[in-house]
Amino acid sequence: MTINSKIQNINCCDHIARRVGDIAPSGIRKFFDLLASMDGVISLGIGEPDYPTPYHIREAAISSIENGYTMYTPNSGIPELRQELSKHLKNTYNLDYADSQILITVGVSEAMDLAARALVNPGDEVLIPDPCYVSYSPCVVLAGGVPVMIPTCEEERFEISAEKIEPLITEKTKALLIGYPANPTGTIMPREKLEEIVKLANQHGLIIISDEIYSRLVYDCEHTCIATLPGAYENTVFLGGFSKAYAMTGWRIGYAVGPASIIAAMTKIHQYTIMSVPTMSQVAAVEALRNGETSAAEMVADYNRRRLVMVKGLCDIGLSCFKPQGAFYAFPSIKNTGMTSEDFAHNLLMEEKVAVVPGNAFGRCGEGYVRCCYATSLKELYEALERMERFLKKRGASQAATFQV
Amino acid sequence: MLNKILRLLEDDGRLTPEQIATMLGTETSQVKELITQAEKDGLILKYKAVVNWDKIAEEQVWAIIEVRVTPQMKAGFDAIAERIYKFPEARTVMLVSGTYDLAIIVTARNMHEVASFVTHRLAPIEGVQGTTTHFLLKRYKEDGVVLDDKNKGMRQKVVL
């Protein structure tokens, strides 16, 4: 009795660690809850492929379970997978990564957290593009660091540049955390601009953490892997995964490759917190690397068609949108509607049951934009565009916008 | 380009030339031209809907009939196939490798009609050595579409 009453007196909120409590609860949480409670919604808010994992990959995992291959694996991943990955990176980018430079992780999400924790001392600054994927800043904050945002804008296709980065560098700057092709903008970085950024990073002794989860999803162009650029290999932690290329989001598997010392530090944290990535997922990833290219290529071709439909559709109904060359997002401007991103998303959901993600969820520079994921069936895309047009027409905002190529 | 257009139409025959042009990053006029030509050349035979008949209460049976035939001098299997495909009951007629020669897909209002087709029309044809009739019991996947997709709607509504 006494123990119970004592427990009840504790205000749990006071016990939450400050660095966690200080992370502002996302303002769009309410919007998501509302969305979750509604039926008949066409969602352009889902950041994952709409395909199930190709069957041969699923089958590999099933047989691993059937054969009882269900125990822990080595911390850094099963040797077969590390070898396959090493081969894959050699064939795709002509990059050499030794066994000691490879760590299999629970998605890029874990890899990023490990990289931040392995590199950041309290107060260290990490440069991050704005807008960017939602977990970049929190990862840095949770590691004790200070995120410093690199503002970008639509006029420059949301690209970052050495000129933009240089004035933000201080003696506390430790690393640059970037991800291209980018979520939420679909931006890819031109090679020359990346080369200058690498040069700048080297001048200031910065580590580059590069999230290349969308590397397989590029259209009309080739992906530039940062680690292949002159002077980059030695100071780049290259994060990749299987989720987007092989439609394997739920398997939670990715990897980090890079300088042996950093990978060793990351592995140390991984070993004490995760131990090893689920065995079946690793077996599935081996199959994906060995035989998944055909399915991946088919999916990319399909995303490309939807991308073209989406971008043209958005422009036709009056939302200007630069042509994204990677990932599966369009990031149209909604500024001419006079609404904020959140109001736009909220009203669109209530009036027409189409879900898009307010751009400000991805940073201040995302305000005035919404993220539309086109990894959904063409039928739904056309229907969503029709509903959006009706929504805009009601407000007299629908006039074909300039189609920027 | 033509192959890409045909693939898209094979998946969705109702796509407009404008939509196809957008998807393939080309001009509407070019798509229109290629489609018209493909129709003329018999590359596109017809446009149709994939129907889930199981959901419709109309009585209709489907059967797959294996036919073993003696090939004829000169004409081979073609002459017999031709005699068979002229029957309106035969929706699809194919020459296949393996233990039999022709595979026929037949639709009729009931089993009786199929039986009558086999005994009165198919079996008496000269050169037909024997037939095996398989009645369709349940359809799971049709033209690439899973009919009762239990896994639909498993995605989250929003993922960042």
Coordinates of C-alpha atoms in Angstrom, one line a residue:
Chain A
M1 CA 0.0 0.0 0.0
T2 CA 2.6 2.5 1.1
I3 CA 4.8 1.7 -1.9
N4 CA 1.9 2.1 -4.3
S5 CA 0.9 5.5 -2.9
K6 CA 4.5 6.7 -3.2
I7 CA 4.7 5.7 -6.8
Q8 CA 1.5 7.6 -7.6
N9 CA 3.0 10.8 -6.2
I10 CA 5.8 10.8 -8.7
N11 CA 5.2 13.1 -11.6
C12 CA 6.7 11.1 -14.4
C13 CA 7.0 14.2 -16.7
D14 CA 9.7 15.6 -14.4
H15 CA 11.7 12.5 -14.9
I16 CA 12.0 12.7 -18.6
A17 CA 15.6 13.5 -19.6
R18 CA 15.9 17.1 -20.6
R19 CA 17.5 16.5 -24.0
V20 CA 14.5 14.3 -24.8
G21 CA 11.9 16.6 -23.3
D22 CA 13.4 19.6 -25.1
I23 CA 12.7 18.1 -28.5
A24 CA 9.5 19.9 -29.4
P25 CA 6.6 17.6 -30.1
S26 CA 5.9 17.8 -33.7
G27 CA 3.0 20.2 -34.5
I28 CA 1.7 18.0 -37.2
R29 CA 1.1 15.1 -34.9
K30 CA -2.5 16.3 -34.5
F31 CA -2.9 16.4 -38.2
F32 CA -1.6 12.8 -38.4
D33 CA -4.0 11.7 -35.7
L34 CA -6.9 13.3 -37.5
L35 CA -5.8 11.5 -40.7
A36 CA -5.6 8.2 -39.0
S37 CA -9.2 8.5 -37.9
M38 CA -10.6 9.2 -41.3
D39 CA -11.8 6.8 -44.0
G40 CA -11.7 7.1 -47.8
V41 CA -8.6 9.2 -47.8
I42 CA -6.2 9.1 -50.7
S43 CA -2.8 9.5 -49.0
L44 CA 0.1 11.1 -50.7
G45 CA 1.7 11.2 -47.3
I46 CA 3.3 7.9 -47.2
G47 CA 7.1 7.8 -47.6
E48 CA 7.5 4.3 -48.7
P49 CA 7.1 2.2 -51.9
D50 CA 3.6 1.0 -52.6
Y51 CA 4.9 -2.4 -53.7
P52 CA 5.3 -5.3 -51.4
T53 CA 8.8 -6.7 -51.2
P54 CA 9.5 -8.8 -54.4
Y55 CA 8.5 -12.3 -53.7
H56 CA 11.8 -14.0 -54.2
I57 CA 13.2 -11.8 -51.4
R58 CA 10.3 -12.7 -49.1
E59 CA 10.9 -16.3 -49.9
A60 CA 14.5 -16.2 -48.9
A61 CA 13.5 -15.0 -45.5
I62 CA 10.8 -17.6 -45.2
S63 CA 13.2 -20.4 -45.9
S64 CA 15.7 -19.0 -43.4
I65 CA 12.9 -19.2 -40.8
E66 CA 12.0 -22.7 -41.9
N67 CA 15.6 -23.8 -41.7
G68 CA 15.8 -22.5 -38.2
Y69 CA 18.3 -19.8 -39.0
T70 CA 16.9 -17.7 -36.2
M71 CA 19.8 -17.0 -33.8
Y72 CA 21.9 -13.9 -33.3
T73 CA 24.4 -13.0 -36.0
P74 CA 27.8 -11.4 -35.6
N75 CA 27.3 -7.8 -34.4
S76 CA 28.3 -6.2 -37.7
G77 CA 26.2 -8.6 -39.8
I78 CA 26.4 -12.0 -41.4
P79 CA 29.6 -12.4 -43.4
E80 CA 27.6 -13.3 -46.5
L81 CA 25.8 -10.0 -46.5
R82 CA 28.9 -8.0 -45.8
Q83 CA 30.6 -9.7 -48.7
E84 CA 27.7 -9.2 -51.0
L85 CA 27.4 -5.6 -50.0
S86 CA 31.1 -5.0 -50.5
K87 CA 30.8 -6.5 -54.0
H88 CA 27.7 -4.4 -54.7
L89 CA 29.5 -1.2 -53.8
K90 CA 32.5 -2.2 -55.9
N91 CA 30.4 -2.9 -58.9
T92 CA 28.1 0.1 -58.6
Y93 CA 30.6 2.8 -57.5
N94 CA 34.0 1.2 -57.8
L95 CA 34.4 1.7 -54.1
D96 CA 36.5 -0.6 -52.0
Y97 CA 35.3 -1.3 -48.5
A98 CA 37.0 -3.9 -46.4
D99 CA 35.1 -6.0 -43.9
S100 CA 36.2 -3.7 -41.0
Q101 CA 34.5 -0.8 -42.8
I102 CA 31.0 -2.3 -43.0
L103 CA 28.3 -2.4 -40.4
I104 CA 24.8 -3.8 -41.1
T105 CA 22.2 -1.7 -39.2
V106 CA 18.5 -1.5 -38.4
G107 CA 17.8 0.7 -41.4
V108 CA 19.5 4.0 -42.2
S109 CA 17.7 5.3 -39.1
E110 CA 19.9 3.4 -36.8
A111 CA 23.0 4.0 -38.9
M112 CA 22.4 7.8 -38.6
D113 CA 21.8 7.6 -34.9
L114 CA 25.1 5.7 -34.5
A115 CA 27.0 8.1 -36.7
A116 CA 25.8 11.0 -34.7
R117 CA 26.5 9.4 -31.3
A118 CA 29.9 8.1 -32.5
L119 CA 31.0 11.5 -33.7
V120 CA 29.3 14.3 -31.7
N121 CA 30.7 15.7 -28.4
P122 CA 28.4 17.9 -26.3
G123 CA 28.1 21.2 -28.1
D124 CA 29.5 20.1 -31.4
E125 CA 27.7 21.5 -34.4
V126 CA 26.4 19.5 -37.3
L127 CA 25.4 21.2 -40.5
I128 CA 22.1 20.0 -41.9
P129 CA 20.1 21.2 -45.0
D130 CA 16.7 22.8 -44.4
P131 CA 14.3 21.2 -45.4
C132 CA 15.4 17.7 -44.7
Y133 CA 14.2 14.3 -43.5
V134 CA 12.6 14.7 -40.0
S135 CA 15.0 12.7 -38.0
Y136 CA 18.3 14.5 -38.9
S137 CA 18.0 17.2 -36.3
P138 CA 16.7 15.0 -33.4
C139 CA 19.5 12.5 -34.0
V140 CA 22.0 15.3 -33.6
V141 CA 20.3 16.7 -30.5
L142 CA 20.0 13.3 -28.8
A143 CA 23.7 12.8 -29.4
G144 CA 24.3 16.1 -27.5
G145 CA 25.1 18.1 -30.6
V146 CA 23.7 21.3 -32.1
P147 CA 22.1 21.2 -35.5
V148 CA 22.9 24.2 -37.7
M149 CA 20.5 24.5 -40.6
I150 CA 21.7 25.3 -44.1
P151 CA 18.8 27.2 -45.7
T152 CA 17.8 26.2 -49.2
C153 CA 15.2 27.5 -51.6
E154 CA 13.1 26.4 -54.5
E155 CA 14.8 28.9 -56.9
E156 CA 17.9 26.8 -56.4
R157 CA 16.1 23.6 -56.5
F158 CA 16.7 23.2 -52.8
E159 CA 20.3 22.5 -53.4
I160 CA 23.0 23.3 -50.9
S161 CA 26.4 24.7 -51.9
A162 CA 29.8 25.4 -50.5
E163 CA 29.0 29.2 -50.5
K164 CA 26.0 28.6 -48.4
I165 CA 27.8 26.3 -46.0
E166 CA 31.1 28.2 -45.5
P167 CA 29.7 31.1 -43.4
L168 CA 28.0 28.6 -41.1
I169 CA 31.2 26.8 -40.2
T170 CA 32.6 27.6 -36.7
E171 CA 35.3 25.9 -34.7
K172 CA 32.6 23.7 -33.2
T173 CA 31.5 22.3 -36.5
K174 CA 32.1 18.6 -36.5
A175 CA 30.2 17.2 -39.4
L176 CA 27.9 17.7 -42.3
L177 CA 24.8 15.5 -42.4
I178 CA 23.1 15.4 -45.8
G179 CA 20.9 13.1 -47.8
Y180 CA 20.5 13.1 -51.6
P181 CA 18.2 12.3 -53.4
A182 CA 16.4 14.2 -50.8
N183 CA 13.3 13.6 -48.8
P184 CA 11.0 15.8 -48.9
T185 CA 12.1 17.7 -52.0
G186 CA 13.3 15.0 -54.5
T187 CA 16.4 17.1 -55.1
I188 CA 19.5 15.5 -56.3
M189 CA 22.8 17.3 -56.0
P190 CA 24.9 18.2 -59.1
R191 CA 28.3 16.5 -59.0
E192 CA 30.3 19.8 -59.2
K193 CA 28.5 21.3 -56.3
L194 CA 29.1 18.2 -54.2
E195 CA 32.8 18.3 -55.2
E196 CA 33.1 21.8 -53.9
I197 CA 31.4 20.8 -50.7
V198 CA 33.8 17.9 -50.2
K199 CA 36.7 20.3 -50.7
L200 CA 35.3 22.7 -48.1
A201 CA 34.7 19.8 -45.7
N202 CA 38.3 18.8 -46.1
Q203 CA 39.6 22.3 -45.5
H204 CA 37.8 22.4 -42.2
G205 CA 38.3 18.8 -41.2
L206 CA 34.6 18.0 -41.3
I207 CA 33.1 14.5 -41.5
I208 CA 30.4 14.0 -44.1
I209 CA 27.5 11.8 -43.1
S210 CA 25.8 11.0 -46.3
D211 CA 22.3 9.3 -46.2
E212 CA 21.9 7.8 -49.6
I213 CA 18.9 5.7 -49.0
Y214 CA 17.2 6.9 -52.2
S215 CA 20.3 6.3 -54.4
R216 CA 18.5 3.7 -56.6
L217 CA 15.6 6.1 -57.2
V218 CA 16.9 8.6 -59.6
Y219 CA 15.4 9.6 -63.0
D220 CA 17.0 10.8 -66.2
C221 CA 20.4 11.0 -64.4
E222 CA 22.9 9.0 -62.5
H223 CA 23.3 9.1 -58.7
T224 CA 26.5 10.7 -57.4
C225 CA 27.8 8.7 -54.5
I226 CA 29.7 11.2 -52.3
A227 CA 32.3 8.7 -51.3
T228 CA 33.4 8.4 -54.9
L229 CA 34.3 12.1 -55.2
P230 CA 38.0 13.2 -54.9
G231 CA 39.1 13.5 -51.3
A232 CA 35.7 12.2 -49.9
Y233 CA 36.4 8.5 -49.2
E234 CA 38.6 9.1 -46.2
N235 CA 36.1 11.3 -44.3
T236 CA 32.7 10.1 -45.5
V237 CA 30.3 7.9 -43.5
F238 CA 28.1 6.5 -46.3
L239 CA 24.7 5.3 -45.2
G240 CA 22.5 3.1 -47.4
G241 CA 19.8 0.6 -47.2
F242 CA 17.3 -1.7 -48.9
S243 CA 14.0 -0.1 -48.0
K244 CA 13.5 2.1 -51.0
A245 CA 15.2 0.3 -53.8
Y246 CA 13.8 -3.2 -53.0
A247 CA 10.6 -2.1 -51.2
M248 CA 11.8 -3.5 -47.9
T249 CA 10.8 -0.7 -45.5
G250 CA 9.4 -3.0 -42.8
W251 CA 12.4 -5.3 -42.7
R252 CA 14.4 -2.5 -41.1
I253 CA 17.8 -3.1 -42.6
G254 CA 20.5 -0.8 -43.9
Y255 CA 24.2 -0.3 -43.5
A256 CA 27.0 2.1 -42.8
V257 CA 30.3 2.0 -44.6
G258 CA 33.2 4.4 -44.1
P259 CA 36.5 4.9 -42.3
A260 CA 37.4 1.9 -40.2
S261 CA 37.8 4.0 -37.0
I262 CA 34.3 5.5 -37.2
I263 CA 32.7 2.2 -38.2
A264 CA 34.4 0.6 -35.2
A265 CA 33.0 3.3 -32.9
M266 CA 29.6 2.9 -34.4
T267 CA 29.8 -0.9 -34.0
K268 CA 30.6 -0.4 -30.3
I269 CA 27.3 1.4 -29.8
H270 CA 25.4 -1.0 -32.0
Q271 CA 26.8 -4.0 -30.1
Y272 CA 25.6 -2.7 -26.8
T273 CA 22.2 -1.4 -28.0
I274 CA 21.0 -3.5 -30.9
M275 CA 23.4 -6.5 -30.8
S276 CA 22.6 -7.6 -34.3
V277 CA 20.0 -6.9 -37.0
P278 CA 17.2 -9.5 -37.3
T279 CA 18.6 -12.5 -39.0
M280 CA 15.8 -13.0 -41.5
S281 CA 16.1 -9.5 -42.7
Q282 CA 19.8 -10.0 -43.3
V283 CA 19.1 -13.2 -45.3
A284 CA 16.5 -11.3 -47.3
A285 CA 19.0 -8.5 -48.0
V286 CA 21.5 -11.0 -49.4
E287 CA 18.8 -12.2 -51.8
A288 CA 18.0 -8.6 -52.7
L289 CA 21.6 -7.8 -53.6
R290 CA 22.0 -11.0 -55.5
N291 CA 18.8 -11.1 -57.5
G292 CA 16.8 -8.0 -56.8
E293 CA 18.0 -5.7 -59.6
T294 CA 15.3 -6.7 -62.1
S295 CA 12.5 -5.9 -59.7
A296 CA 14.2 -2.7 -58.6
A297 CA 14.6 -1.5 -62.2
E298 CA 10.9 -2.2 -62.9
M299 CA 9.8 -0.3 -59.8
V300 CA 12.0 2.7 -60.7
A301 CA 10.6 2.8 -64.2
D302 CA 7.1 2.8 -62.7
Y303 CA 8.0 5.6 -60.2
N304 CA 9.3 7.6 -63.1
R305 CA 6.0 7.5 -65.0
R306 CA 4.1 8.5 -61.8
R307 CA 6.6 11.3 -61.2
L308 CA 6.0 12.8 -64.6
V309 CA 2.2 12.5 -64.1
M310 CA 2.4 14.0 -60.6
V311 CA 4.6 17.0 -61.5
K312 CA 2.7 17.8 -64.7
G313 CA -0.6 17.3 -62.8
L314 CA 0.4 19.7 -60.0
C315 CA 1.6 22.4 -62.5
D316 CA -1.6 22.0 -64.5
I317 CA -3.8 22.7 -61.5
G318 CA -1.8 25.7 -60.5
L319 CA 0.8 24.5 -58.0
S320 CA 4.3 25.3 -59.3
C321 CA 6.6 22.5 -58.8
F322 CA 10.2 22.0 -59.9
K323 CA 10.9 18.6 -61.5
P324 CA 12.4 16.4 -58.8
Q325 CA 15.0 14.0 -60.1
G326 CA 15.1 11.5 -57.2
A327 CA 13.3 9.7 -54.4
F328 CA 9.5 9.6 -54.9
Y329 CA 8.3 13.0 -53.8
A330 CA 7.1 16.1 -55.4
F331 CA 7.4 19.3 -53.4
P332 CA 5.0 21.9 -54.9
S333 CA 4.7 25.4 -53.7
I334 CA 1.3 26.4 -52.2
K335 CA 2.3 30.0 -51.6
N336 CA -0.2 31.3 -54.2
T337 CA -3.1 29.9 -52.2
G338 CA -2.2 32.3 -49.3
M339 CA -2.4 29.4 -46.8
T340 CA 0.3 28.1 -44.6
S341 CA 1.5 24.6 -45.3
E342 CA -0.4 23.2 -42.3
D343 CA -3.6 25.0 -43.2
F344 CA -3.4 23.8 -46.7
A345 CA -2.9 20.2 -45.7
H346 CA -5.6 20.4 -43.0
N347 CA -8.2 22.0 -45.3
L348 CA -7.4 19.7 -48.2
L349 CA -7.8 16.7 -45.9
M350 CA -11.1 17.9 -44.5
E351 CA -12.6 19.1 -47.8
E352 CA -11.3 16.6 -50.3
K353 CA -9.8 13.8 -48.2
V354 CA -6.4 14.0 -49.8
A355 CA -3.5 13.7 -47.4
V356 CA -0.2 15.6 -48.1
V357 CA 2.5 16.4 -45.6
P358 CA 3.0 20.1 -44.7
G359 CA 6.4 21.2 -45.8
N360 CA 7.2 22.8 -42.4
A361 CA 7.4 19.4 -40.9
F362 CA 10.8 19.2 -42.7
G363 CA 12.1 22.5 -41.5
R364 CA 11.5 26.2 -41.7
C365 CA 12.4 26.4 -45.4
G366 CA 9.7 23.9 -46.1
E367 CA 7.0 26.4 -45.2
G368 CA 4.9 27.3 -48.2
Y369 CA 5.3 23.8 -49.7
V370 CA 3.7 20.4 -49.2
R371 CA 5.2 17.0 -49.8
C372 CA 3.3 14.7 -52.2
C373 CA 4.5 11.2 -52.4
Y374 CA 3.8 9.7 -55.8
A375 CA 4.5 6.1 -54.7
T376 CA 0.9 5.2 -55.1
S377 CA -1.2 3.8 -57.9
L378 CA -1.8 5.9 -61.0
K379 CA -5.5 5.6 -60.5
E380 CA -5.2 7.2 -57.1
L381 CA -2.8 9.9 -58.3
Y382 CA -5.3 11.0 -61.0
E383 CA -8.1 11.0 -58.5
A384 CA -6.0 12.9 -56.0
L385 CA -5.1 15.5 -58.6
E386 CA -8.7 15.9 -59.5
R387 CA -9.7 16.5 -55.9
M388 CA -6.9 19.0 -55.4
E389 CA -8.0 20.9 -58.5
R390 CA -11.5 21.1 -57.1
F391 CA -10.1 22.3 -53.8
L392 CA -8.0 25.0 -55.5
K393 CA -10.8 26.1 -57.9
K394 CA -13.1 26.8 -55.0
R395 CA -10.5 29.3 -53.9
G396 CA -9.9 30.7 -57.4
A397 CA -6.3 29.7 -57.1
S398 CA -6.2 27.2 -59.9
Q399 CA -4.4 28.5 -63.0
A400 CA -1.8 26.4 -64.7
A401 CA 1.5 27.2 -63.1
T402 CA 4.8 27.4 -64.9
F403 CA 6.2 24.1 -65.6
Q404 CA 9.8 24.3 -64.6
V405 CA 12.0 21.6 -66.1
Chain B
M1 CA 8.6 4.0 -77.7
L2 CA 5.9 1.8 -79.3
N3 CA 6.7 -1.1 -76.9
K4 CA 6.4 1.2 -73.9
I5 CA 3.1 2.5 -75.1
L6 CA 1.8 -1.0 -75.7
R7 CA 2.9 -2.1 -72.2
L8 CA 1.0 0.8 -70.6
L9 CA -2.1 0.1 -72.6
E10 CA -1.9 -3.6 -71.9
D11 CA -2.1 -2.7 -68.2
D12 CA -4.7 0.0 -68.6
G13 CA -6.5 0.3 -71.9
R14 CA -8.3 3.5 -70.9
L15 CA -5.2 5.6 -70.6
T16 CA -5.5 8.6 -72.9
P17 CA -2.8 9.6 -75.3
E18 CA -2.2 12.7 -73.2
Q19 CA -1.6 10.6 -70.1
I20 CA 0.7 8.3 -71.9
A21 CA 2.6 11.1 -73.4
T22 CA 3.1 12.6 -69.9
M23 CA 4.3 9.3 -68.5
L24 CA 6.8 8.7 -71.2
G25 CA 7.9 12.3 -71.6
T26 CA 6.9 12.7 -75.2
E27 CA 4.4 14.5 -77.4
T28 CA 0.7 13.6 -77.4
S29 CA 0.6 13.7 -81.2
Q30 CA 3.3 11.1 -81.4
V31 CA 1.5 8.8 -79.0
K32 CA -1.7 9.2 -81.0
E33 CA 0.0 8.4 -84.2
L34 CA 1.7 5.3 -82.9
I35 CA -1.5 4.0 -81.4
T36 CA -3.5 4.5 -84.5
Q37 CA -0.8 2.8 -86.5
A38 CA -0.7 -0.1 -84.0
E39 CA -4.5 -0.5 -84.3
K40 CA -4.2 -0.5 -88.1
D41 CA -1.4 -3.0 -88.1
G42 CA -3.2 -5.3 -85.8
L43 CA -0.7 -4.9 -83.0
I44 CA -3.6 -3.8 -80.7
L45 CA -6.4 -6.2 -81.3
K46 CA -9.0 -4.8 -79.0
Y47 CA -9.6 -3.0 -75.6
K48 CA -11.4 -4.8 -72.9
A49 CA -12.1 -4.8 -69.2
V50 CA -10.9 -7.5 -66.8
V51 CA -14.1 -8.6 -65.0
N52 CA -14.3 -10.4 -61.8
W53 CA -17.1 -12.8 -62.8
D54 CA -17.1 -14.5 -59.5
K55 CA -18.8 -11.5 -58.0
I56 CA -21.6 -11.6 -60.5
A57 CA -24.5 -13.9 -60.0
E58 CA -24.9 -14.7 -63.7
E59 CA -24.4 -18.4 -64.4
Q60 CA -21.3 -18.9 -66.5
V61 CA -18.8 -21.7 -66.6
W62 CA -15.3 -21.7 -67.8
A63 CA -13.4 -24.7 -68.9
I64 CA -9.9 -25.4 -70.1
I65 CA -9.8 -28.2 -72.6
E66 CA -6.7 -30.1 -73.5
V67 CA -6.8 -31.5 -77.0
R68 CA -4.5 -34.1 -78.5
V69 CA -4.5 -34.1 -82.3
T70 CA -2.8 -35.8 -85.2
P71 CA -1.0 -33.1 -87.2
Q72 CA -1.9 -33.0 -90.8
M73 CA 0.4 -33.1 -93.8
K74 CA 1.6 -29.6 -94.8
A75 CA -0.9 -27.8 -92.6
G76 CA 0.5 -29.2 -89.3
F77 CA -1.7 -28.2 -86.4
D78 CA -3.0 -25.0 -88.0
A79 CA -5.8 -26.5 -90.0
I80 CA -7.3 -28.2 -86.9
A81 CA -6.8 -25.1 -84.8
E82 CA -8.6 -23.1 -87.4
R83 CA -11.6 -25.4 -87.4
I84 CA -11.7 -25.2 -83.6
Y85 CA -11.4 -21.4 -83.2
K86 CA -14.3 -20.8 -85.5
F87 CA -16.6 -22.0 -82.8
P88 CA -17.7 -19.0 -80.7
E89 CA -17.5 -21.0 -77.5
A90 CA -13.8 -21.1 -77.9
R91 CA -12.4 -17.9 -76.4
T92 CA -8.8 -18.8 -76.6
V93 CA -7.0 -21.4 -78.7
M94 CA -3.3 -22.1 -78.2
L95 CA -0.8 -24.6 -79.5
V96 CA 1.3 -25.7 -76.6
S97 CA 4.2 -28.1 -75.9
G98 CA 3.9 -31.1 -73.6
T99 CA 1.6 -34.0 -73.3
Y100 CA -1.1 -32.4 -75.4
D101 CA -1.2 -30.1 -78.3
L102 CA -4.0 -27.5 -78.2
A103 CA -5.2 -25.7 -75.1
I104 CA -8.7 -24.2 -75.5
I105 CA -10.5 -22.0 -73.1
V106 CA -14.2 -22.3 -73.4
T107 CA -17.1 -20.3 -71.8
A108 CA -20.7 -21.4 -71.7
R109 CA -23.8 -20.9 -69.6
N110 CA -23.5 -24.2 -67.9
M111 CA -21.6 -27.5 -67.7
H112 CA -24.1 -29.1 -70.0
E113 CA -23.2 -26.7 -72.8
V114 CA -19.5 -27.3 -72.4
A115 CA -20.1 -31.1 -72.5
S116 CA -22.1 -30.7 -75.6
F117 CA -19.4 -28.6 -77.2
V118 CA -16.8 -31.3 -76.5
T119 CA -18.9 -34.2 -77.6
H120 CA -20.7 -32.7 -80.6
R121 CA -18.3 -30.2 -82.0
L122 CA -14.8 -30.9 -80.8
A123 CA -14.4 -34.6 -80.5
P124 CA -15.8 -35.5 -84.0
I125 CA -13.3 -33.2 -85.8
E126 CA -11.0 -35.4 -87.9
G127 CA -7.6 -35.6 -86.4
V128 CA -8.7 -35.0 -82.8
Q129 CA -7.5 -38.0 -80.8
G130 CA -8.8 -37.2 -77.4
T131 CA -9.7 -34.4 -75.0
T132 CA -9.5 -33.7 -71.3
T133 CA -11.8 -31.1 -69.9
H134 CA -11.0 -29.1 -66.7
F135 CA -13.8 -27.0 -65.3
L136 CA -12.7 -23.8 -63.6
L137 CA -13.6 -23.8 -59.9
K138 CA -12.1 -20.7 -58.5
R139 CA -10.1 -17.8 -59.9
Y140 CA -7.3 -16.3 -57.8
K141 CA -5.4 -14.1 -60.2
E142 CA -6.6 -12.7 -63.6
D143 CA -4.3 -10.9 -66.0
G144 CA -2.0 -10.0 -63.2
V145 CA -4.7 -8.8 -60.9
V146 CA -5.2 -10.7 -57.6
L147 CA -9.0 -10.9 -57.3
D148 CA -9.3 -10.9 -53.5
D149 CA -6.3 -9.1 -52.3
K150 CA -6.3 -9.6 -48.6
N151 CA -3.2 -7.5 -48.1
K152 CA -4.7 -4.2 -49.4
G153 CA -4.8 -1.4 -46.9
M154 CA -2.0 -2.6 -44.8
R155 CA 0.0 0.6 -45.3
Q156 CA 0.1 3.3 -42.8
K157 CA -1.7 6.5 -43.8
V158 CA 1.3 8.7 -43.3
V159 CA 5.0 8.0 -43.0
L160 CA 7.6 10.7 -43.0

